[in-house]
Amino acid sequence: MNQGDRYMTMNLVNWNVQWPTPRSKRTPEILRRIEEYTPDVICLTESNIDLLSPNGYVICSQPDYGYKTAENRRKVMLWSREPWDRVDDLGHESMPPGRYVSGITKTPSGELTVVGVCIPWHGSRTEERQGLGRKKIWEDHESFLNSLSGVLSGLQDRPLVIAGDFNQRIGQRGYSSRKLQSVLHDTMPERVTIATSALGRAGRRSIDHIALSEDLVAESLSVISNISGDSKLSDHFGVAAKLSIRR
């Protein structure tokens, strides 16, 4: 494919930042590393709604994600330089709550549908909370994927990005079962690829991922280090992508 077959590129950052607030000591360095990529779209999981620059537009998942919540905490949030349209913070009523948000925004590459997710970890709601009973290990994870599949199938009328914390190291044993990796694969619509599946750092593959419809091209993919000196900025490392849309 030659350059004439593509639009201008856009930059996307995706990172589980493990609940920093605007006043957290690690926040300035987190923001500096994000801004290094001059992102047009950002997906943050386990974040604070006031964390990112006000020079943009933020949409968030619902605040209740099945645990005791702080007022400004959100499991997933999306930021864009341009306004959002057709915002959906539910996905489907059968999905474990507070872990989904989607919208349409304009980027230098063109108009995109962006889905932000925080797929439940294996221990999600496995303890008794709020009188709602206990889930089995991986139950919330699989339930979310099964419901997400139907939601994504209805979002294929324009280029599609799915970003967030997938809570699976794709192709790496010892974290999730082959069955659940297969469920994740089947959740993605036809012609959607998880572009970051092989990205890793220090021998560990990422669980923060970016999936792209076939009309999007990943010009480059990068890992955002979570190490700062002798400390961690987050228990996750982030991922970034430079994208373009096929004409």
JSON list of C-alpha atoms in Angstrom, two decimals:
[
{"chain": "A", "resi": 1, "resn": "MET", "atom": "CA", "xyz": [0.00, 0.00, 0.00]},
{"chain": "A", "resi": 2, "resn": "ASN", "atom": "CA", "xyz": [1.44, 3.42, -0.89]},
{"chain": "A", "resi": 3, "resn": "GLN", "atom": "CA", "xyz": [0.99, 6.63, 1.07]},
{"chain": "A", "resi": 4, "resn": "GLY", "atom": "CA", "xyz": [-1.71, 7.84, -1.30]},
{"chain": "A", "resi": 5, "resn": "ASP", "atom": "CA", "xyz": [-3.98, 5.04, -0.11]},
{"chain": "A", "resi": 6, "resn": "ARG", "atom": "CA", "xyz": [-4.22, 6.51, 3.43]},
{"chain": "A", "resi": 7, "resn": "TYR", "atom": "CA", "xyz": [-5.48, 9.55, 5.25]},
{"chain": "A", "resi": 8, "resn": "MET", "atom": "CA", "xyz": [-3.44, 11.55, 7.74]},
{"chain": "A", "resi": 9, "resn": "THR", "atom": "CA", "xyz": [-2.36, 9.68, 10.85]},
{"chain": "A", "resi": 10, "resn": "MET", "atom": "CA", "xyz": [-3.82, 10.00, 14.33]},
{"chain": "A", "resi": 11, "resn": "ASN", "atom": "CA", "xyz": [-2.36, 8.99, 17.69]},
{"chain": "A", "resi": 12, "resn": "LEU", "atom": "CA", "xyz": [-4.06, 6.89, 20.34]},
{"chain": "A", "resi": 13, "resn": "VAL", "atom": "CA", "xyz": [-2.91, 6.08, 23.88]},
{"chain": "A", "resi": 14, "resn": "ASN", "atom": "CA", "xyz": [-4.38, 3.33, 26.08]},
{"chain": "A", "resi": 15, "resn": "TRP", "atom": "CA", "xyz": [-3.32, 2.76, 29.70]},
{"chain": "A", "resi": 16, "resn": "ASN", "atom": "CA", "xyz": [-4.66, 1.37, 32.96]},
{"chain": "A", "resi": 17, "resn": "VAL", "atom": "CA", "xyz": [-3.23, 4.01, 35.30]},
{"chain": "A", "resi": 18, "resn": "GLN", "atom": "CA", "xyz": [-4.39, 2.42, 38.60]},
{"chain": "A", "resi": 19, "resn": "TRP", "atom": "CA", "xyz": [-6.51, 5.17, 40.14]},
{"chain": "A", "resi": 20, "resn": "PRO", "atom": "CA", "xyz": [-4.35, 8.30, 40.27]},
{"chain": "A", "resi": 21, "resn": "THR", "atom": "CA", "xyz": [-6.01, 11.60, 41.16]},
{"chain": "A", "resi": 22, "resn": "PRO", "atom": "CA", "xyz": [-4.95, 15.04, 39.90]},
{"chain": "A", "resi": 23, "resn": "ARG", "atom": "CA", "xyz": [-3.01, 15.44, 43.19]},
{"chain": "A", "resi": 24, "resn": "SER", "atom": "CA", "xyz": [-1.21, 12.08, 43.16]},
{"chain": "A", "resi": 25, "resn": "LYS", "atom": "CA", "xyz": [2.59, 12.33, 43.15]},
{"chain": "A", "resi": 26, "resn": "ARG", "atom": "CA", "xyz": [2.82, 10.07, 40.12]},
{"chain": "A", "resi": 27, "resn": "THR", "atom": "CA", "xyz": [0.27, 12.00, 38.05]},
{"chain": "A", "resi": 28, "resn": "PRO", "atom": "CA", "xyz": [2.64, 14.57, 36.46]},
{"chain": "A", "resi": 29, "resn": "GLU", "atom": "CA", "xyz": [4.88, 11.81, 35.11]},
{"chain": "A", "resi": 30, "resn": "ILE", "atom": "CA", "xyz": [1.92, 9.75, 33.89]},
{"chain": "A", "resi": 31, "resn": "LEU", "atom": "CA", "xyz": [0.59, 12.77, 32.02]},
{"chain": "A", "resi": 32, "resn": "ARG", "atom": "CA", "xyz": [4.02, 13.62, 30.63]},
{"chain": "A", "resi": 33, "resn": "ARG", "atom": "CA", "xyz": [4.40, 10.13, 29.19]},
{"chain": "A", "resi": 34, "resn": "ILE", "atom": "CA", "xyz": [0.94, 10.25, 27.67]},
{"chain": "A", "resi": 35, "resn": "GLU", "atom": "CA", "xyz": [1.56, 13.67, 26.13]},
{"chain": "A", "resi": 36, "resn": "GLU", "atom": "CA", "xyz": [4.81, 12.44, 24.51]},
{"chain": "A", "resi": 37, "resn": "TYR", "atom": "CA", "xyz": [2.56, 10.76, 21.96]},
{"chain": "A", "resi": 38, "resn": "THR", "atom": "CA", "xyz": [0.51, 13.93, 21.27]},
{"chain": "A", "resi": 39, "resn": "PRO", "atom": "CA", "xyz": [-2.64, 11.80, 21.37]},
{"chain": "A", "resi": 40, "resn": "ASP", "atom": "CA", "xyz": [-5.81, 12.63, 19.49]},
{"chain": "A", "resi": 41, "resn": "VAL", "atom": "CA", "xyz": [-7.71, 9.98, 21.46]},
{"chain": "A", "resi": 42, "resn": "ILE", "atom": "CA", "xyz": [-6.94, 8.56, 24.91]},
{"chain": "A", "resi": 43, "resn": "CYS", "atom": "CA", "xyz": [-8.45, 5.57, 26.67]},
{"chain": "A", "resi": 44, "resn": "LEU", "atom": "CA", "xyz": [-7.70, 5.33, 30.39]},
{"chain": "A", "resi": 45, "resn": "THR", "atom": "CA", "xyz": [-8.92, 2.60, 32.69]},
{"chain": "A", "resi": 46, "resn": "GLU", "atom": "CA", "xyz": [-9.02, 2.81, 36.49]},
{"chain": "A", "resi": 47, "resn": "SER", "atom": "CA", "xyz": [-8.82, 6.58, 36.27]},
{"chain": "A", "resi": 48, "resn": "ASN", "atom": "CA", "xyz": [-10.25, 9.81, 37.64]},
{"chain": "A", "resi": 49, "resn": "ILE", "atom": "CA", "xyz": [-12.57, 11.96, 35.51]},
{"chain": "A", "resi": 50, "resn": "ASP", "atom": "CA", "xyz": [-10.50, 15.08, 36.28]},
{"chain": "A", "resi": 51, "resn": "LEU", "atom": "CA", "xyz": [-7.13, 13.57, 35.38]},
{"chain": "A", "resi": 52, "resn": "LEU", "atom": "CA", "xyz": [-6.78, 14.67, 31.76]},
{"chain": "A", "resi": 53, "resn": "SER", "atom": "CA", "xyz": [-6.45, 18.06, 30.15]},
{"chain": "A", "resi": 54, "resn": "PRO", "atom": "CA", "xyz": [-9.66, 20.13, 29.99]},
{"chain": "A", "resi": 55, "resn": "ASN", "atom": "CA", "xyz": [-8.63, 21.04, 26.42]},
{"chain": "A", "resi": 56, "resn": "GLY", "atom": "CA", "xyz": [-10.64, 18.12, 25.10]},
{"chain": "A", "resi": 57, "resn": "TYR", "atom": "CA", "xyz": [-13.80, 16.12, 25.66]},
{"chain": "A", "resi": 58, "resn": "VAL", "atom": "CA", "xyz": [-14.27, 13.24, 28.11]},
{"chain": "A", "resi": 59, "resn": "ILE", "atom": "CA", "xyz": [-16.90, 10.51, 28.18]},
{"chain": "A", "resi": 60, "resn": "CYS", "atom": "CA", "xyz": [-17.00, 7.87, 30.93]},
{"chain": "A", "resi": 61, "resn": "SER", "atom": "CA", "xyz": [-18.50, 4.58, 31.91]},
{"chain": "A", "resi": 62, "resn": "GLN", "atom": "CA", "xyz": [-21.13, 4.58, 34.62]},
{"chain": "A", "resi": 63, "resn": "PRO", "atom": "CA", "xyz": [-19.77, 5.07, 38.17]},
{"chain": "A", "resi": 64, "resn": "ASP", "atom": "CA", "xyz": [-21.17, 1.85, 39.64]},
{"chain": "A", "resi": 65, "resn": "TYR", "atom": "CA", "xyz": [-18.96, -1.08, 38.71]},
{"chain": "A", "resi": 66, "resn": "GLY", "atom": "CA", "xyz": [-20.07, -3.43, 41.46]},
{"chain": "A", "resi": 67, "resn": "TYR", "atom": "CA", "xyz": [-17.79, -2.13, 44.19]},
{"chain": "A", "resi": 68, "resn": "LYS", "atom": "CA", "xyz": [-17.76, 0.77, 46.61]},
{"chain": "A", "resi": 69, "resn": "THR", "atom": "CA", "xyz": [-17.02, 3.77, 44.40]},
{"chain": "A", "resi": 70, "resn": "ALA", "atom": "CA", "xyz": [-15.51, 7.20, 44.85]},
{"chain": "A", "resi": 71, "resn": "GLU", "atom": "CA", "xyz": [-17.37, 10.08, 43.22]},
{"chain": "A", "resi": 72, "resn": "ASN", "atom": "CA", "xyz": [-14.81, 10.79, 40.48]},
{"chain": "A", "resi": 73, "resn": "ARG", "atom": "CA", "xyz": [-13.50, 7.28, 39.85]},
{"chain": "A", "resi": 74, "resn": "ARG", "atom": "CA", "xyz": [-14.36, 5.54, 36.60]},
{"chain": "A", "resi": 75, "resn": "LYS", "atom": "CA", "xyz": [-13.33, 2.11, 35.35]},
{"chain": "A", "resi": 76, "resn": "VAL", "atom": "CA", "xyz": [-13.02, 3.45, 31.80]},
{"chain": "A", "resi": 77, "resn": "MET", "atom": "CA", "xyz": [-12.94, 6.89, 30.21]},
{"chain": "A", "resi": 78, "resn": "LEU", "atom": "CA", "xyz": [-12.30, 8.21, 26.71]},
{"chain": "A", "resi": 79, "resn": "TRP", "atom": "CA", "xyz": [-10.78, 11.60, 25.86]},
{"chain": "A", "resi": 80, "resn": "SER", "atom": "CA", "xyz": [-10.73, 13.24, 22.43]},
{"chain": "A", "resi": 81, "resn": "ARG", "atom": "CA", "xyz": [-9.62, 16.58, 21.05]},
{"chain": "A", "resi": 82, "resn": "GLU", "atom": "CA", "xyz": [-13.01, 16.80, 19.33]},
{"chain": "A", "resi": 83, "resn": "PRO", "atom": "CA", "xyz": [-16.55, 16.37, 20.75]},
{"chain": "A", "resi": 84, "resn": "TRP", "atom": "CA", "xyz": [-18.21, 12.98, 21.05]},
{"chain": "A", "resi": 85, "resn": "ASP", "atom": "CA", "xyz": [-21.44, 11.91, 19.37]},
{"chain": "A", "resi": 86, "resn": "ARG", "atom": "CA", "xyz": [-23.75, 8.90, 19.97]},
{"chain": "A", "resi": 87, "resn": "VAL", "atom": "CA", "xyz": [-22.33, 8.30, 23.45]},
{"chain": "A", "resi": 88, "resn": "ASP", "atom": "CA", "xyz": [-23.28, 4.99, 25.08]},
{"chain": "A", "resi": 89, "resn": "ASP", "atom": "CA", "xyz": [-22.23, 4.26, 28.69]},
{"chain": "A", "resi": 90, "resn": "LEU", "atom": "CA", "xyz": [-24.22, 1.03, 29.04]},
{"chain": "A", "resi": 91, "resn": "GLY", "atom": "CA", "xyz": [-23.43, -1.29, 26.14]},
{"chain": "A", "resi": 92, "resn": "HIS", "atom": "CA", "xyz": [-25.99, -3.88, 27.17]},
{"chain": "A", "resi": 93, "resn": "GLU", "atom": "CA", "xyz": [-27.91, -4.35, 30.40]},
{"chain": "A", "resi": 94, "resn": "SER", "atom": "CA", "xyz": [-26.60, -7.91, 30.74]},
{"chain": "A", "resi": 95, "resn": "MET", "atom": "CA", "xyz": [-22.97, -6.75, 30.96]},
{"chain": "A", "resi": 96, "resn": "PRO", "atom": "CA", "xyz": [-21.27, -6.48, 34.37]},
{"chain": "A", "resi": 97, "resn": "PRO", "atom": "CA", "xyz": [-21.73, -2.77, 35.16]},
{"chain": "A", "resi": 98, "resn": "GLY", "atom": "CA", "xyz": [-19.57, 0.31, 34.77]},
{"chain": "A", "resi": 99, "resn": "ARG", "atom": "CA", "xyz": [-16.97, -1.04, 32.36]},
{"chain": "A", "resi": 100, "resn": "TYR", "atom": "CA", "xyz": [-18.06, 0.22, 28.94]},
{"chain": "A", "resi": 101, "resn": "VAL", "atom": "CA", "xyz": [-18.31, 3.51, 27.09]},
{"chain": "A", "resi": 102, "resn": "SER", "atom": "CA", "xyz": [-18.39, 4.29, 23.38]},
{"chain": "A", "resi": 103, "resn": "GLY", "atom": "CA", "xyz": [-18.80, 7.26, 21.08]},
{"chain": "A", "resi": 104, "resn": "ILE", "atom": "CA", "xyz": [-17.98, 8.71, 17.69]},
{"chain": "A", "resi": 105, "resn": "THR", "atom": "CA", "xyz": [-15.36, 11.42, 17.34]},
{"chain": "A", "resi": 106, "resn": "LYS", "atom": "CA", "xyz": [-13.44, 13.19, 14.58]},
{"chain": "A", "resi": 107, "resn": "THR", "atom": "CA", "xyz": [-9.69, 12.70, 14.25]},
{"chain": "A", "resi": 108, "resn": "PRO", "atom": "CA", "xyz": [-7.04, 13.81, 11.74]},
{"chain": "A", "resi": 109, "resn": "SER", "atom": "CA", "xyz": [-7.58, 10.44, 10.04]},
{"chain": "A", "resi": 110, "resn": "GLY", "atom": "CA", "xyz": [-11.34, 10.83, 9.84]},
{"chain": "A", "resi": 111, "resn": "GLU", "atom": "CA", "xyz": [-14.39, 9.92, 11.88]},
{"chain": "A", "resi": 112, "resn": "LEU", "atom": "CA", "xyz": [-14.04, 6.92, 14.22]},
{"chain": "A", "resi": 113, "resn": "THR", "atom": "CA", "xyz": [-16.20, 4.87, 16.51]},
{"chain": "A", "resi": 114, "resn": "VAL", "atom": "CA", "xyz": [-14.19, 4.31, 19.70]},
{"chain": "A", "resi": 115, "resn": "VAL", "atom": "CA", "xyz": [-15.13, 1.71, 22.32]},
{"chain": "A", "resi": 116, "resn": "GLY", "atom": "CA", "xyz": [-13.48, 1.81, 25.73]},
{"chain": "A", "resi": 117, "resn": "VAL", "atom": "CA", "xyz": [-13.67, -1.26, 27.96]},
{"chain": "A", "resi": 118, "resn": "CYS", "atom": "CA", "xyz": [-12.35, -2.53, 31.25]},
{"chain": "A", "resi": 119, "resn": "ILE", "atom": "CA", "xyz": [-13.06, -6.25, 30.96]},
{"chain": "A", "resi": 120, "resn": "PRO", "atom": "CA", "xyz": [-13.40, -7.70, 34.48]},
{"chain": "A", "resi": 121, "resn": "TRP", "atom": "CA", "xyz": [-10.36, -9.39, 35.98]},
{"chain": "A", "resi": 122, "resn": "HIS", "atom": "CA", "xyz": [-10.55, -13.03, 37.04]},
{"chain": "A", "resi": 123, "resn": "GLY", "atom": "CA", "xyz": [-11.48, -12.14, 40.64]},
{"chain": "A", "resi": 124, "resn": "SER", "atom": "CA", "xyz": [-14.20, -9.64, 39.82]},
{"chain": "A", "resi": 125, "resn": "ARG", "atom": "CA", "xyz": [-17.00, -9.71, 42.42]},
{"chain": "A", "resi": 126, "resn": "THR", "atom": "CA", "xyz": [-15.85, -13.06, 43.82]},
{"chain": "A", "resi": 127, "resn": "GLU", "atom": "CA", "xyz": [-16.33, -11.68, 47.33]},
{"chain": "A", "resi": 128, "resn": "GLU", "atom": "CA", "xyz": [-19.71, -10.95, 48.90]},
{"chain": "A", "resi": 129, "resn": "ARG", "atom": "CA", "xyz": [-20.50, -7.27, 48.23]},
{"chain": "A", "resi": 130, "resn": "GLN", "atom": "CA", "xyz": [-23.63, -5.20, 48.70]},
{"chain": "A", "resi": 131, "resn": "GLY", "atom": "CA", "xyz": [-25.76, -8.32, 49.17]},
{"chain": "A", "resi": 132, "resn": "LEU", "atom": "CA", "xyz": [-25.33, -9.27, 45.51]},
{"chain": "A", "resi": 133, "resn": "GLY", "atom": "CA", "xyz": [-23.79, -12.69, 46.10]},
{"chain": "A", "resi": 134, "resn": "ARG", "atom": "CA", "xyz": [-20.46, -14.05, 44.93]},
{"chain": "A", "resi": 135, "resn": "LYS", "atom": "CA", "xyz": [-19.31, -14.69, 41.39]},
{"chain": "A", "resi": 136, "resn": "LYS", "atom": "CA", "xyz": [-17.08, -17.59, 40.35]},
{"chain": "A", "resi": 137, "resn": "ILE", "atom": "CA", "xyz": [-13.50, -16.97, 39.20]},
{"chain": "A", "resi": 138, "resn": "TRP", "atom": "CA", "xyz": [-13.58, -15.54, 35.65]},
{"chain": "A", "resi": 139, "resn": "GLU", "atom": "CA", "xyz": [-17.41, -15.48, 35.65]},
{"chain": "A", "resi": 140, "resn": "ASP", "atom": "CA", "xyz": [-17.73, -11.69, 35.26]},
{"chain": "A", "resi": 141, "resn": "HIS", "atom": "CA", "xyz": [-14.98, -11.73, 32.62]},
{"chain": "A", "resi": 142, "resn": "GLU", "atom": "CA", "xyz": [-16.71, -14.30, 30.44]},
{"chain": "A", "resi": 143, "resn": "SER", "atom": "CA", "xyz": [-20.14, -12.74, 30.97]},
{"chain": "A", "resi": 144, "resn": "PHE", "atom": "CA", "xyz": [-18.83, -9.35, 29.86]},
{"chain": "A", "resi": 145, "resn": "LEU", "atom": "CA", "xyz": [-17.27, -10.82, 26.71]},
{"chain": "A", "resi": 146, "resn": "ASN", "atom": "CA", "xyz": [-20.40, -12.73, 25.78]},
{"chain": "A", "resi": 147, "resn": "SER", "atom": "CA", "xyz": [-22.51, -9.55, 26.01]},
{"chain": "A", "resi": 148, "resn": "LEU", "atom": "CA", "xyz": [-19.87, -7.34, 24.38]},
{"chain": "A", "resi": 149, "resn": "SER", "atom": "CA", "xyz": [-19.91, -9.51, 21.27]},
{"chain": "A", "resi": 150, "resn": "GLY", "atom": "CA", "xyz": [-23.45, -8.47, 20.40]},
{"chain": "A", "resi": 151, "resn": "VAL", "atom": "CA", "xyz": [-22.77, -4.80, 21.13]},
{"chain": "A", "resi": 152, "resn": "LEU", "atom": "CA", "xyz": [-19.71, -4.68, 18.85]},
{"chain": "A", "resi": 153, "resn": "SER", "atom": "CA", "xyz": [-21.53, -6.38, 15.99]},
{"chain": "A", "resi": 154, "resn": "GLY", "atom": "CA", "xyz": [-23.77, -3.31, 15.72]},
{"chain": "A", "resi": 155, "resn": "LEU", "atom": "CA", "xyz": [-20.87, -0.83, 15.46]},
{"chain": "A", "resi": 156, "resn": "GLN", "atom": "CA", "xyz": [-19.43, -1.57, 12.04]},
{"chain": "A", "resi": 157, "resn": "ASP", "atom": "CA", "xyz": [-20.79, 1.33, 9.99]},
{"chain": "A", "resi": 158, "resn": "ARG", "atom": "CA", "xyz": [-17.46, 3.25, 10.25]},
{"chain": "A", "resi": 159, "resn": "PRO", "atom": "CA", "xyz": [-13.84, 2.56, 11.26]},
{"chain": "A", "resi": 160, "resn": "LEU", "atom": "CA", "xyz": [-13.79, 1.02, 14.73]},
{"chain": "A", "resi": 161, "resn": "VAL", "atom": "CA", "xyz": [-11.27, 1.09, 17.59]},
{"chain": "A", "resi": 162, "resn": "ILE", "atom": "CA", "xyz": [-11.72, -1.02, 20.72]},
{"chain": "A", "resi": 163, "resn": "ALA", "atom": "CA", "xyz": [-9.31, -0.06, 23.50]},
{"chain": "A", "resi": 164, "resn": "GLY", "atom": "CA", "xyz": [-8.89, -0.67, 27.20]},
{"chain": "A", "resi": 165, "resn": "ASP", "atom": "CA", "xyz": [-7.90, -3.23, 29.78]},
{"chain": "A", "resi": 166, "resn": "PHE", "atom": "CA", "xyz": [-8.71, -6.64, 28.28]},
{"chain": "A", "resi": 167, "resn": "ASN", "atom": "CA", "xyz": [-7.29, -8.53, 31.27]},
{"chain": "A", "resi": 168, "resn": "GLN", "atom": "CA", "xyz": [-5.77, -11.18, 29.01]},
{"chain": "A", "resi": 169, "resn": "ARG", "atom": "CA", "xyz": [-2.20, -11.72, 27.87]},
{"chain": "A", "resi": 170, "resn": "ILE", "atom": "CA", "xyz": [-2.97, -13.02, 24.42]},
{"chain": "A", "resi": 171, "resn": "GLY", "atom": "CA", "xyz": [-0.97, -16.07, 23.43]},
{"chain": "A", "resi": 172, "resn": "GLN", "atom": "CA", "xyz": [0.86, -16.24, 26.76]},
{"chain": "A", "resi": 173, "resn": "ARG", "atom": "CA", "xyz": [0.08, -19.17, 29.02]},
{"chain": "A", "resi": 174, "resn": "GLY", "atom": "CA", "xyz": [-0.40, -18.97, 32.76]},
{"chain": "A", "resi": 175, "resn": "TYR", "atom": "CA", "xyz": [-2.86, -16.08, 32.95]},
{"chain": "A", "resi": 176, "resn": "SER", "atom": "CA", "xyz": [-6.12, -16.96, 31.24]},
{"chain": "A", "resi": 177, "resn": "SER", "atom": "CA", "xyz": [-7.21, -20.31, 29.86]},
{"chain": "A", "resi": 178, "resn": "ARG", "atom": "CA", "xyz": [-7.23, -21.25, 26.21]},
{"chain": "A", "resi": 179, "resn": "LYS", "atom": "CA", "xyz": [-11.02, -21.29, 26.44]},
{"chain": "A", "resi": 180, "resn": "LEU", "atom": "CA", "xyz": [-11.17, -17.65, 27.56]},
{"chain": "A", "resi": 181, "resn": "GLN", "atom": "CA", "xyz": [-8.64, -16.60, 24.93]},
{"chain": "A", "resi": 182, "resn": "SER", "atom": "CA", "xyz": [-10.92, -18.24, 22.39]},
{"chain": "A", "resi": 183, "resn": "VAL", "atom": "CA", "xyz": [-13.94, -16.40, 23.83]},
{"chain": "A", "resi": 184, "resn": "LEU", "atom": "CA", "xyz": [-12.05, -13.10, 23.53]},
{"chain": "A", "resi": 185, "resn": "HIS", "atom": "CA", "xyz": [-11.15, -13.89, 19.93]},
{"chain": "A", "resi": 186, "resn": "ASP", "atom": "CA", "xyz": [-14.78, -14.73, 19.12]},
{"chain": "A", "resi": 187, "resn": "THR", "atom": "CA", "xyz": [-15.96, -11.50, 20.80]},
{"chain": "A", "resi": 188, "resn": "MET", "atom": "CA", "xyz": [-14.18, -9.39, 18.20]},
{"chain": "A", "resi": 189, "resn": "PRO", "atom": "CA", "xyz": [-16.28, -8.76, 15.09]},
{"chain": "A", "resi": 190, "resn": "GLU", "atom": "CA", "xyz": [-15.18, -10.30, 11.82]},
{"chain": "A", "resi": 191, "resn": "ARG", "atom": "CA", "xyz": [-12.31, -8.31, 10.30]},
{"chain": "A", "resi": 192, "resn": "VAL", "atom": "CA", "xyz": [-11.32, -6.79, 13.67]},
{"chain": "A", "resi": 193, "resn": "THR", "atom": "CA", "xyz": [-7.80, -7.58, 14.88]},
{"chain": "A", "resi": 194, "resn": "ILE", "atom": "CA", "xyz": [-6.19, -7.01, 18.29]},
{"chain": "A", "resi": 195, "resn": "ALA", "atom": "CA", "xyz": [-3.17, -5.10, 17.01]},
{"chain": "A", "resi": 196, "resn": "THR", "atom": "CA", "xyz": [-1.29, -5.11, 20.33]},
{"chain": "A", "resi": 197, "resn": "SER", "atom": "CA", "xyz": [-1.55, -8.86, 21.01]},
{"chain": "A", "resi": 198, "resn": "ALA", "atom": "CA", "xyz": [2.23, -9.40, 20.75]},
{"chain": "A", "resi": 199, "resn": "LEU", "atom": "CA", "xyz": [3.34, -6.23, 22.57]},
{"chain": "A", "resi": 200, "resn": "GLY", "atom": "CA", "xyz": [5.14, -6.75, 25.84]},
{"chain": "A", "resi": 201, "resn": "ARG", "atom": "CA", "xyz": [7.67, -5.51, 28.33]},
{"chain": "A", "resi": 202, "resn": "ALA", "atom": "CA", "xyz": [10.15, -7.36, 30.55]},
{"chain": "A", "resi": 203, "resn": "GLY", "atom": "CA", "xyz": [8.90, -10.74, 29.35]},
{"chain": "A", "resi": 204, "resn": "ARG", "atom": "CA", "xyz": [5.23, -10.02, 30.01]},
{"chain": "A", "resi": 205, "resn": "ARG", "atom": "CA", "xyz": [2.72, -9.39, 27.26]},
{"chain": "A", "resi": 206, "resn": "SER", "atom": "CA", "xyz": [0.32, -6.51, 27.61]},
{"chain": "A", "resi": 207, "resn": "ILE", "atom": "CA", "xyz": [-3.20, -6.84, 28.97]},
{"chain": "A", "resi": 208, "resn": "ASP", "atom": "CA", "xyz": [-4.02, -3.29, 27.83]},
{"chain": "A", "resi": 209, "resn": "HIS", "atom": "CA", "xyz": [-4.96, -3.62, 24.16]},
{"chain": "A", "resi": 210, "resn": "ILE", "atom": "CA", "xyz": [-6.00, -1.81, 20.99]},
{"chain": "A", "resi": 211, "resn": "ALA", "atom": "CA", "xyz": [-8.18, -3.65, 18.45]},
{"chain": "A", "resi": 212, "resn": "LEU", "atom": "CA", "xyz": [-8.77, -2.26, 14.96]},
{"chain": "A", "resi": 213, "resn": "SER", "atom": "CA", "xyz": [-11.23, -2.84, 12.15]},
{"chain": "A", "resi": 214, "resn": "GLU", "atom": "CA", "xyz": [-9.66, -3.76, 8.83]},
{"chain": "A", "resi": 215, "resn": "ASP", "atom": "CA", "xyz": [-10.08, -0.25, 7.42]},
{"chain": "A", "resi": 216, "resn": "LEU", "atom": "CA", "xyz": [-7.56, 1.03, 10.01]},
{"chain": "A", "resi": 217, "resn": "VAL", "atom": "CA", "xyz": [-3.80, 0.66, 9.64]},
{"chain": "A", "resi": 218, "resn": "ALA", "atom": "CA", "xyz": [-1.42, 0.61, 12.60]},
{"chain": "A", "resi": 219, "resn": "GLU", "atom": "CA", "xyz": [1.52, 2.62, 11.28]},
{"chain": "A", "resi": 220, "resn": "SER", "atom": "CA", "xyz": [3.37, 2.02, 14.56]},
{"chain": "A", "resi": 221, "resn": "LEU", "atom": "CA", "xyz": [2.78, 0.45, 17.98]},
{"chain": "A", "resi": 222, "resn": "SER", "atom": "CA", "xyz": [4.61, 1.33, 21.19]},
{"chain": "A", "resi": 223, "resn": "VAL", "atom": "CA", "xyz": [4.82, 0.33, 24.84]},
{"chain": "A", "resi": 224, "resn": "ILE", "atom": "CA", "xyz": [4.59, 3.03, 27.54]},
{"chain": "A", "resi": 225, "resn": "SER", "atom": "CA", "xyz": [6.81, 2.10, 30.46]},
{"chain": "A", "resi": 226, "resn": "ASN", "atom": "CA", "xyz": [5.23, 2.07, 33.91]},
{"chain": "A", "resi": 227, "resn": "ILE", "atom": "CA", "xyz": [8.60, 2.36, 35.68]},
{"chain": "A", "resi": 228, "resn": "SER", "atom": "CA", "xyz": [9.87, 5.68, 37.03]},
{"chain": "A", "resi": 229, "resn": "GLY", "atom": "CA", "xyz": [13.14, 5.41, 38.92]},
{"chain": "A", "resi": 230, "resn": "ASP", "atom": "CA", "xyz": [12.66, 2.86, 41.68]},
{"chain": "A", "resi": 231, "resn": "SER", "atom": "CA", "xyz": [8.87, 3.03, 41.67]},
{"chain": "A", "resi": 232, "resn": "LYS", "atom": "CA", "xyz": [5.91, 2.12, 39.47]},
{"chain": "A", "resi": 233, "resn": "LEU", "atom": "CA", "xyz": [3.55, 4.64, 37.94]},
{"chain": "A", "resi": 234, "resn": "SER", "atom": "CA", "xyz": [0.92, 1.89, 37.61]},
{"chain": "A", "resi": 235, "resn": "ASP", "atom": "CA", "xyz": [0.69, -1.87, 37.88]},
{"chain": "A", "resi": 236, "resn": "HIS", "atom": "CA", "xyz": [0.16, -1.87, 34.09]},
{"chain": "A", "resi": 237, "resn": "PHE", "atom": "CA", "xyz": [2.33, -0.59, 31.26]},
{"chain": "A", "resi": 238, "resn": "GLY", "atom": "CA", "xyz": [0.47, 1.30, 28.57]},
{"chain": "A", "resi": 239, "resn": "VAL", "atom": "CA", "xyz": [0.29, 0.99, 24.78]},
{"chain": "A", "resi": 240, "resn": "ALA", "atom": "CA", "xyz": [0.17, 3.60, 22.04]},
{"chain": "A", "resi": 241, "resn": "ALA", "atom": "CA", "xyz": [-0.59, 3.47, 18.32]},
{"chain": "A", "resi": 242, "resn": "LYS", "atom": "CA", "xyz": [-0.24, 5.70, 15.30]},
{"chain": "A", "resi": 243, "resn": "LEU", "atom": "CA", "xyz": [-3.19, 4.95, 13.04]},
{"chain": "A", "resi": 244, "resn": "SER", "atom": "CA", "xyz": [-4.44, 5.83, 9.60]},
{"chain": "A", "resi": 245, "resn": "ILE", "atom": "CA", "xyz": [-7.62, 4.96, 7.71]},
{"chain": "A", "resi": 246, "resn": "ARG", "atom": "CA", "xyz": [-7.52, 3.16, 4.37]},
{"chain": "A", "resi": 247, "resn": "ARG", "atom": "CA", "xyz": [-9.16, 5.17, 1.63]}
]
